[in-house]
Every structure is written in C-alpha cells, then in structure tokens.
XYZ file of C-alpha atoms in Angstrom:
315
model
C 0.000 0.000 0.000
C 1.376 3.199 -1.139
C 0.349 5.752 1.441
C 1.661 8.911 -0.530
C -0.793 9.095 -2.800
C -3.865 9.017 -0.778
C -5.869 11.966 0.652
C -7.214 10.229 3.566
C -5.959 7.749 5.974
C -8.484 5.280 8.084
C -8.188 2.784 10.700
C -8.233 -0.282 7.895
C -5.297 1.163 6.345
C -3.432 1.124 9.998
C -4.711 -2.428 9.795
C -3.322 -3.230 6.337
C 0.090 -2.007 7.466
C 0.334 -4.388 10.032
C -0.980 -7.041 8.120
C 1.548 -6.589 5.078
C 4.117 -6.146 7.340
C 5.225 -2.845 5.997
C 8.938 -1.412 6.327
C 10.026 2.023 6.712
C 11.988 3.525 4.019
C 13.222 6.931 2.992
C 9.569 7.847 2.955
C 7.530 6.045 5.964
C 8.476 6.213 9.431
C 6.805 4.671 12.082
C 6.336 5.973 15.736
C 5.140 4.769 19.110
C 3.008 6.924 21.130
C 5.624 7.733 23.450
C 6.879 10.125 20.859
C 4.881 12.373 21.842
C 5.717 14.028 24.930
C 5.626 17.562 25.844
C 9.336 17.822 27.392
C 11.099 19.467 25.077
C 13.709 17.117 23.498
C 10.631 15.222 22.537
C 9.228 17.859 20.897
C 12.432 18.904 18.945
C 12.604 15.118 17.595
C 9.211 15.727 16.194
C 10.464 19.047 14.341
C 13.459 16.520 13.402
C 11.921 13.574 11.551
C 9.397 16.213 10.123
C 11.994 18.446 8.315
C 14.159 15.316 7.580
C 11.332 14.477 5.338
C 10.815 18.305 3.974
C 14.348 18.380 3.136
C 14.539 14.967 1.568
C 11.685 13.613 -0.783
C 8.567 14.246 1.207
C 6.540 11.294 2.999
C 4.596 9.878 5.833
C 4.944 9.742 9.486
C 2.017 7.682 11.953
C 2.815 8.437 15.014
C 1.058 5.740 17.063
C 2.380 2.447 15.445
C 4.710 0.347 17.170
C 7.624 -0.936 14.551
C 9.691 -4.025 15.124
C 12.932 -4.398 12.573
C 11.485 -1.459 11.417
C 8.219 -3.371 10.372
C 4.726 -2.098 11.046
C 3.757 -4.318 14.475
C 1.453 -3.068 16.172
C -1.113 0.146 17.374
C 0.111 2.208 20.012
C -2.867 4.734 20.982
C -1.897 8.448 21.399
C -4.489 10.004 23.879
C -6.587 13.193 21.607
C -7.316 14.574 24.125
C -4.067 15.440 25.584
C -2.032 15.439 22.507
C -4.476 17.237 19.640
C -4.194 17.948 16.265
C -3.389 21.350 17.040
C -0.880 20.794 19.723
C 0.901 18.337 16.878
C 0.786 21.470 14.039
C 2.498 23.848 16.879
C 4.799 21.608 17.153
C 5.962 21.252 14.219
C 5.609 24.955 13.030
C 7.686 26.304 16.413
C 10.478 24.102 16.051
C 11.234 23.875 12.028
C 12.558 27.405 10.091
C 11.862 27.721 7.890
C 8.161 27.058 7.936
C 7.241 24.022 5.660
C 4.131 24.497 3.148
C 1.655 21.771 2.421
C 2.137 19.551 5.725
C -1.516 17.567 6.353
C -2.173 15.822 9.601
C -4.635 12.942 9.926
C -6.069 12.236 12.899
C -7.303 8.597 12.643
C -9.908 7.374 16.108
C -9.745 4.015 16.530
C -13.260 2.278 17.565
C -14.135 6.328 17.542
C -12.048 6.960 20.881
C -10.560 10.119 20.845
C -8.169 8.219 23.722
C -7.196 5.589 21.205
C -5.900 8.035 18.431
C -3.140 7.259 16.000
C -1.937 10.838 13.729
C -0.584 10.183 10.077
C 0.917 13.422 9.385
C 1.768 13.331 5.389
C 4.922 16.220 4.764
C 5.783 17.034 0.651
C 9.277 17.455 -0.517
C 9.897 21.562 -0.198
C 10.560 23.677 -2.691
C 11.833 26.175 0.483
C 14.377 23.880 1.660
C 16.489 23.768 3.753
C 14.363 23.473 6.957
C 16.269 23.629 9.878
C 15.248 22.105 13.354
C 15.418 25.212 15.370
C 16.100 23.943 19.107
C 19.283 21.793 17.962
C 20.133 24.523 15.083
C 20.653 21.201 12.637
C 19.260 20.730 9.185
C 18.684 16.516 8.701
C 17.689 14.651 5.390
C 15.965 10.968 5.328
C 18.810 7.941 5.095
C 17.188 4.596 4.904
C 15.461 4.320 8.165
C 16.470 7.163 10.100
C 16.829 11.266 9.982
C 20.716 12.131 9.908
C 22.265 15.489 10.033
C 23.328 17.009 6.772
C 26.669 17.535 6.076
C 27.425 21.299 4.820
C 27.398 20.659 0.991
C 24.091 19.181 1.605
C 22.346 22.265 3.209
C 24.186 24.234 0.342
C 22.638 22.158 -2.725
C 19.333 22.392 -0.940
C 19.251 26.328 -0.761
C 19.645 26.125 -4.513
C 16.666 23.958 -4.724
C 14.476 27.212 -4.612
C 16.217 28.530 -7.737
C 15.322 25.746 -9.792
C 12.382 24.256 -10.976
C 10.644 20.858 -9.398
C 8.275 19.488 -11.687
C 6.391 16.402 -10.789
C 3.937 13.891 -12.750
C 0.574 14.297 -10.894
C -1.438 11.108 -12.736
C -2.072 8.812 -15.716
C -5.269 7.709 -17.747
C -5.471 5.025 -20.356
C -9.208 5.835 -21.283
C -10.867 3.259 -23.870
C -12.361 5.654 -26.559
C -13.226 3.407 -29.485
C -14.352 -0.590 -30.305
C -14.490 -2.023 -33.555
C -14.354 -5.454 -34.969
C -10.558 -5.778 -35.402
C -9.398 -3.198 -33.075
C -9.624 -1.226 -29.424
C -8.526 2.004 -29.078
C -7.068 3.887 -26.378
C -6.494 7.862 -25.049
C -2.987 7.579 -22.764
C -1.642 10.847 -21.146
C -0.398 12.177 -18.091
C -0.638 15.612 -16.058
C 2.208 16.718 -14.574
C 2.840 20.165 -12.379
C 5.395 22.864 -10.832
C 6.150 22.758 -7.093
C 8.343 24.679 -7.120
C 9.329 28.370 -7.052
C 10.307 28.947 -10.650
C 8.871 28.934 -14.175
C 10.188 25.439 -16.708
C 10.788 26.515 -20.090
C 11.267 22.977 -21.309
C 10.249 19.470 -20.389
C 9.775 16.497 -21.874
C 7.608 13.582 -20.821
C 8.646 10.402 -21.970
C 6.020 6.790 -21.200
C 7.249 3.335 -21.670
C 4.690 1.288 -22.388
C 5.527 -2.665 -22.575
C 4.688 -5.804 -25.095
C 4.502 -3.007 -28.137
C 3.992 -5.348 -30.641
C 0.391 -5.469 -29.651
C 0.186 -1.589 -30.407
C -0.259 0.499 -33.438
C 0.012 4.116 -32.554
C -1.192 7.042 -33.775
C -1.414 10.596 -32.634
C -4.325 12.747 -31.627
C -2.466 15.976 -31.097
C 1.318 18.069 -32.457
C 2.434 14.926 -34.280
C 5.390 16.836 -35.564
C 6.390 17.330 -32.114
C 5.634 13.840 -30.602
C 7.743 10.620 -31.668
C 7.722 6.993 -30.319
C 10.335 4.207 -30.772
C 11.195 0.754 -30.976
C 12.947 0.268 -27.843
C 13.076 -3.813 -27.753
C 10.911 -6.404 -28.471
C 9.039 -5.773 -24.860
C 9.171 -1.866 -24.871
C 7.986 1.019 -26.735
C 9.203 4.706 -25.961
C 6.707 7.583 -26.683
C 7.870 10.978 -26.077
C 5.917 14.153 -25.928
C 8.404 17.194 -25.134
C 6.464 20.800 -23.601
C 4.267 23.381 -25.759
C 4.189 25.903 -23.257
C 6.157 26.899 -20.299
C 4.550 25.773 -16.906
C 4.318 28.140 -13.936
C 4.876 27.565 -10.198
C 1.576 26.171 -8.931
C 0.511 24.997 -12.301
C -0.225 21.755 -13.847
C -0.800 20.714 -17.425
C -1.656 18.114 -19.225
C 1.074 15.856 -21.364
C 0.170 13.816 -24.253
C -2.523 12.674 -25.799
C -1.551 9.757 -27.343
C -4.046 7.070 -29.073
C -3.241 3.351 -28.918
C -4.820 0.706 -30.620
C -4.868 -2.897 -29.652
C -5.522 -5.806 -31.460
C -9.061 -7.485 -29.845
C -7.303 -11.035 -29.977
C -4.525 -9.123 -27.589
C -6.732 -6.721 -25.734
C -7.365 -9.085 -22.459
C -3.340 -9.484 -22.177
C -1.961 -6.257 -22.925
C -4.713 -4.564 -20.349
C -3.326 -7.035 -17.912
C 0.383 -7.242 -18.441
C 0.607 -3.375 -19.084
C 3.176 -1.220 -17.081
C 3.273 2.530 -18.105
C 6.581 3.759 -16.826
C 7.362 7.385 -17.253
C 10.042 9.826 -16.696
C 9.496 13.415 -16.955
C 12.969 15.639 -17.865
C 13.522 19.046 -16.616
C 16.482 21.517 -16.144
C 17.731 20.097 -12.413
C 16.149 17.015 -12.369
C 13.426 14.254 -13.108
C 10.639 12.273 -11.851
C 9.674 8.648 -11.980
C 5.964 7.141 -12.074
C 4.710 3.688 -13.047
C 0.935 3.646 -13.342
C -0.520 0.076 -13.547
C -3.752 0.631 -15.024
C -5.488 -2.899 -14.602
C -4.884 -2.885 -10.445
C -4.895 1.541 -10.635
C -1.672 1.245 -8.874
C 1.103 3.857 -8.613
C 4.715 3.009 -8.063
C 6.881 6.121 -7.544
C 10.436 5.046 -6.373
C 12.410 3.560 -9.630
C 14.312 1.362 -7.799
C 10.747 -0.769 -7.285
C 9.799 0.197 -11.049
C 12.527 -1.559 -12.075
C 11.529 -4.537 -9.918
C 8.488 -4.583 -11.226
C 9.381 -4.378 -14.817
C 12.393 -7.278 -14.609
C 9.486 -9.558 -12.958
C 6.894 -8.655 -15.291
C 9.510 -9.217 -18.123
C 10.614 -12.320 -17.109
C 6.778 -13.701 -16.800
C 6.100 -13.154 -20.094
C-alpha cells in the first residue's frame, strides 16, 4: 500500500500495514506513542523527523504504530485529548525554520475513541528547503530508516533547490475511446505540475509502455512534435516534449496519445501493461509507473525496475 498518494488515511489502512508487514523507508516512518511528549527534546525530535522528510523527498509519518525491525507491528494509541491535532501542528511549526508548506495531519480514532488516536501526518518534498530544526540549530535529510544530520554541501545544494524548478507527474489515464471489430482504441496521457518556485521553459515527458507489438500508434495531437520508438521487443518509448512553459503552482496536461490494440490481444496487454514514465527538466526528473489494470502507482524507480524485470521475465 502506497500511502503517498492518498488523501485520507483510516483505521483499515493502519490495519493493512500491520498485516503486510510494511517497512520504513526513505519515505515512511513509524512511531510509538511515546513520541509524543511535551518535554522538550521530545518535541524537537518531532520538528526533526518532520523536516528530515521536507528536506529529503517528502513522505509519511504515523505516530502511534509500534515498529519491530522497522516493520509495522502493532497500534500504540496516542491520547486526543491530551495530545491534539493542534498541539501536533504547533509543534511542528515552532520548532522547524523555515516554515514548511503543504504539511496535512490525519487524525485517525480508533473504535471512535478520541483516547485511542493514532496521527498520520503526510509532509511534501519543499521547494523552500532547507528546513532547519530550530532547538538543535541542525538541518537533517531521510537515510534509509532514520533522519541524519546534513553535512554542509548538503544544506548548500538544498538552498539552490528554490532557484530551480521541481516538476512532478501528478497522474495517468489510459481511457478506452473506441471498439471495432478488429481493433480497441485507447487515449494515454499524463498531467504533470510545478512545485516549485520557478517557471520550466522545457520538459519532456517520456512513457514506456511494454509488449509493443500489440500496439499500433497514432497521434491525436502536435504529431510533428511527438515521436515513439522501438525500444526492444518488450518496450515502446513515446515521447511528448512541452508546448508551453509551466508556472509555479501549475499543472498541465502531457500527451494525448491514441493506442490501438488488437481485440485477440486486448485481455493481455490490459493485464500485463506497465506505463513507466520519466518526466525531464532543467535540475532534475521524476519517476511514475501507473498500472492501469490494479490503478496502482509506483513512484520510487528502484521498485519500477523490480516490477518491470518480474513482469519481463513472466512473459
């Protein structure tokens, strides 16, 4: 279960944590409920593991889970009515400089006892970075399983972050748009969007879409501009670069391709199909797999790669 991508947390997805034994990673932490505490070296390792995240890629904290091996376990209730949402935002926005933009924090009442509360609190990757935490004056980062101080370089190449752009690919659609007797026929494209603090010039959006020799494409819209190739036998690049500049706060939409499938193939290609993308930028990239048969999103290319070797290696 990828919890970065939802916009709502509830006590089943606690639940399913447990149950699929789920490991922290650069972007999930889990803590117990005795992290919260009002002494104040408590508090200061709450404005620590929230601006490790800020500074890093972004991610998810749940305070109120007990980890073992750094594995989801078990619940451990926070009381709500001692430790509230609004005591957890304070927090957080006393003891980080700067202040981080976007944080959300999910309250989640187990069996609807405010006593048996568990807080998700979901942090982006800042465009404003570096954060510092302001009681130890230290700016940390995410590593594996744990916020570490930054070394000085590190705090440097983060101050430049606000100077360039950070574009990011926001979703995916393969929409079925025609049926005829021979063929099916598909819409494919992707939004993506600034966050961050300057205006992109030029981007390009690149999907990978696997078993192409099922596919005859076509183009719906700047076919001069748009190209696709012949990767391998099990992968077909299609490449749509950027018509307009996109602004900070903005988000536009990439493509549209049209795909047509073969009927005979239709059942196997909607159920084998992987659409990996990469989206280019002055300073940087972004990774996204969309799975379009399960709706799944994969955002760390380390697992897209995973997913692609055993998906390869099925067929």
């Amino acid at each position: 279960m990828d919890l970065i991508y939802k916009t709502d947390y509830t006590e089943e997805d606690l639940r399913e944590l447990i149950s699929t034994q789920a490991e922290e990673s650069v972007h999930l932490d889990f803590k117990s409920a005795g992290a919260f505490d009002k002494k104040d070296d408590k508090r200061a390792e709450i404005a620590k593991d929230v601006s490790a995240f800020a500074n890093s890629d972004g991610g998810i904290i749940v305070y109120g889970m007990n980890e073992e091996n750094h594995v989801a376990h078990s619940l451990s209730y926070i009381d709500g009515n001692v430790y509230t949402k609004e005591w957890v935002e304070r927090v957080i926005n006393n003891g980080i400089q700067r202040r981080i933009e976007g944080i959300k924090i999910y309250p989640i009442r187990v069996d609807g006892d405010v006593r048996k509360s568990v807080y998700v609190v979901s942090i982006p990757r800042s465009a404003n970075a570096p954060h510092m935490c302001s009681k130890r004056h230290i700016y940390y980062k995410r590593y594996n399983f744990e916020s570490v101080p930054m070394e000085e370089y590190e705090v440097r190449d983060l101050f430049n972050r606000a100077a360039i752009p950070n574009l990011v690919i926001t979703g995916c659609a393969l929409i079925q748009t025609k049926e005829s007797e021979d063929d099916m026929t598909y819409d494919l494209w992707a939004n993506i969007a600034n966050d961050g603090n300057q205006v992109c010039e030029s981007f390009k959006l690149n999907f990978y879409i696997n078993n192409p020799l099922f596919c005859d494409i076509t183009y719906k819209v700047l076919e001069e501009k748009h190209s696709h190739t012949i990767i391998s036998q099990n992968r077909l690049k299609l490449s749509t670069p950027s018509r307009e500049p996109i602004y900070p706060g903005e988000e536009l939409n990439m493509g549209t391709f049209e795909i047509k499938v073969k009927r005979e193939n239709n059942e196997k290609f909607l159920k084998d199909l992987i659409i990996d993308m990469i989206l280019f930028y002055p300073g940087g990239n972004y990774d996204l797999a969309y799975i379009p048969f399960t709706r799944e999103f994969i955002d760390k290319r380390e697992d897209i790669n995973k997913l692609l070797e055993k998906r390869k290696n099925n067929d």
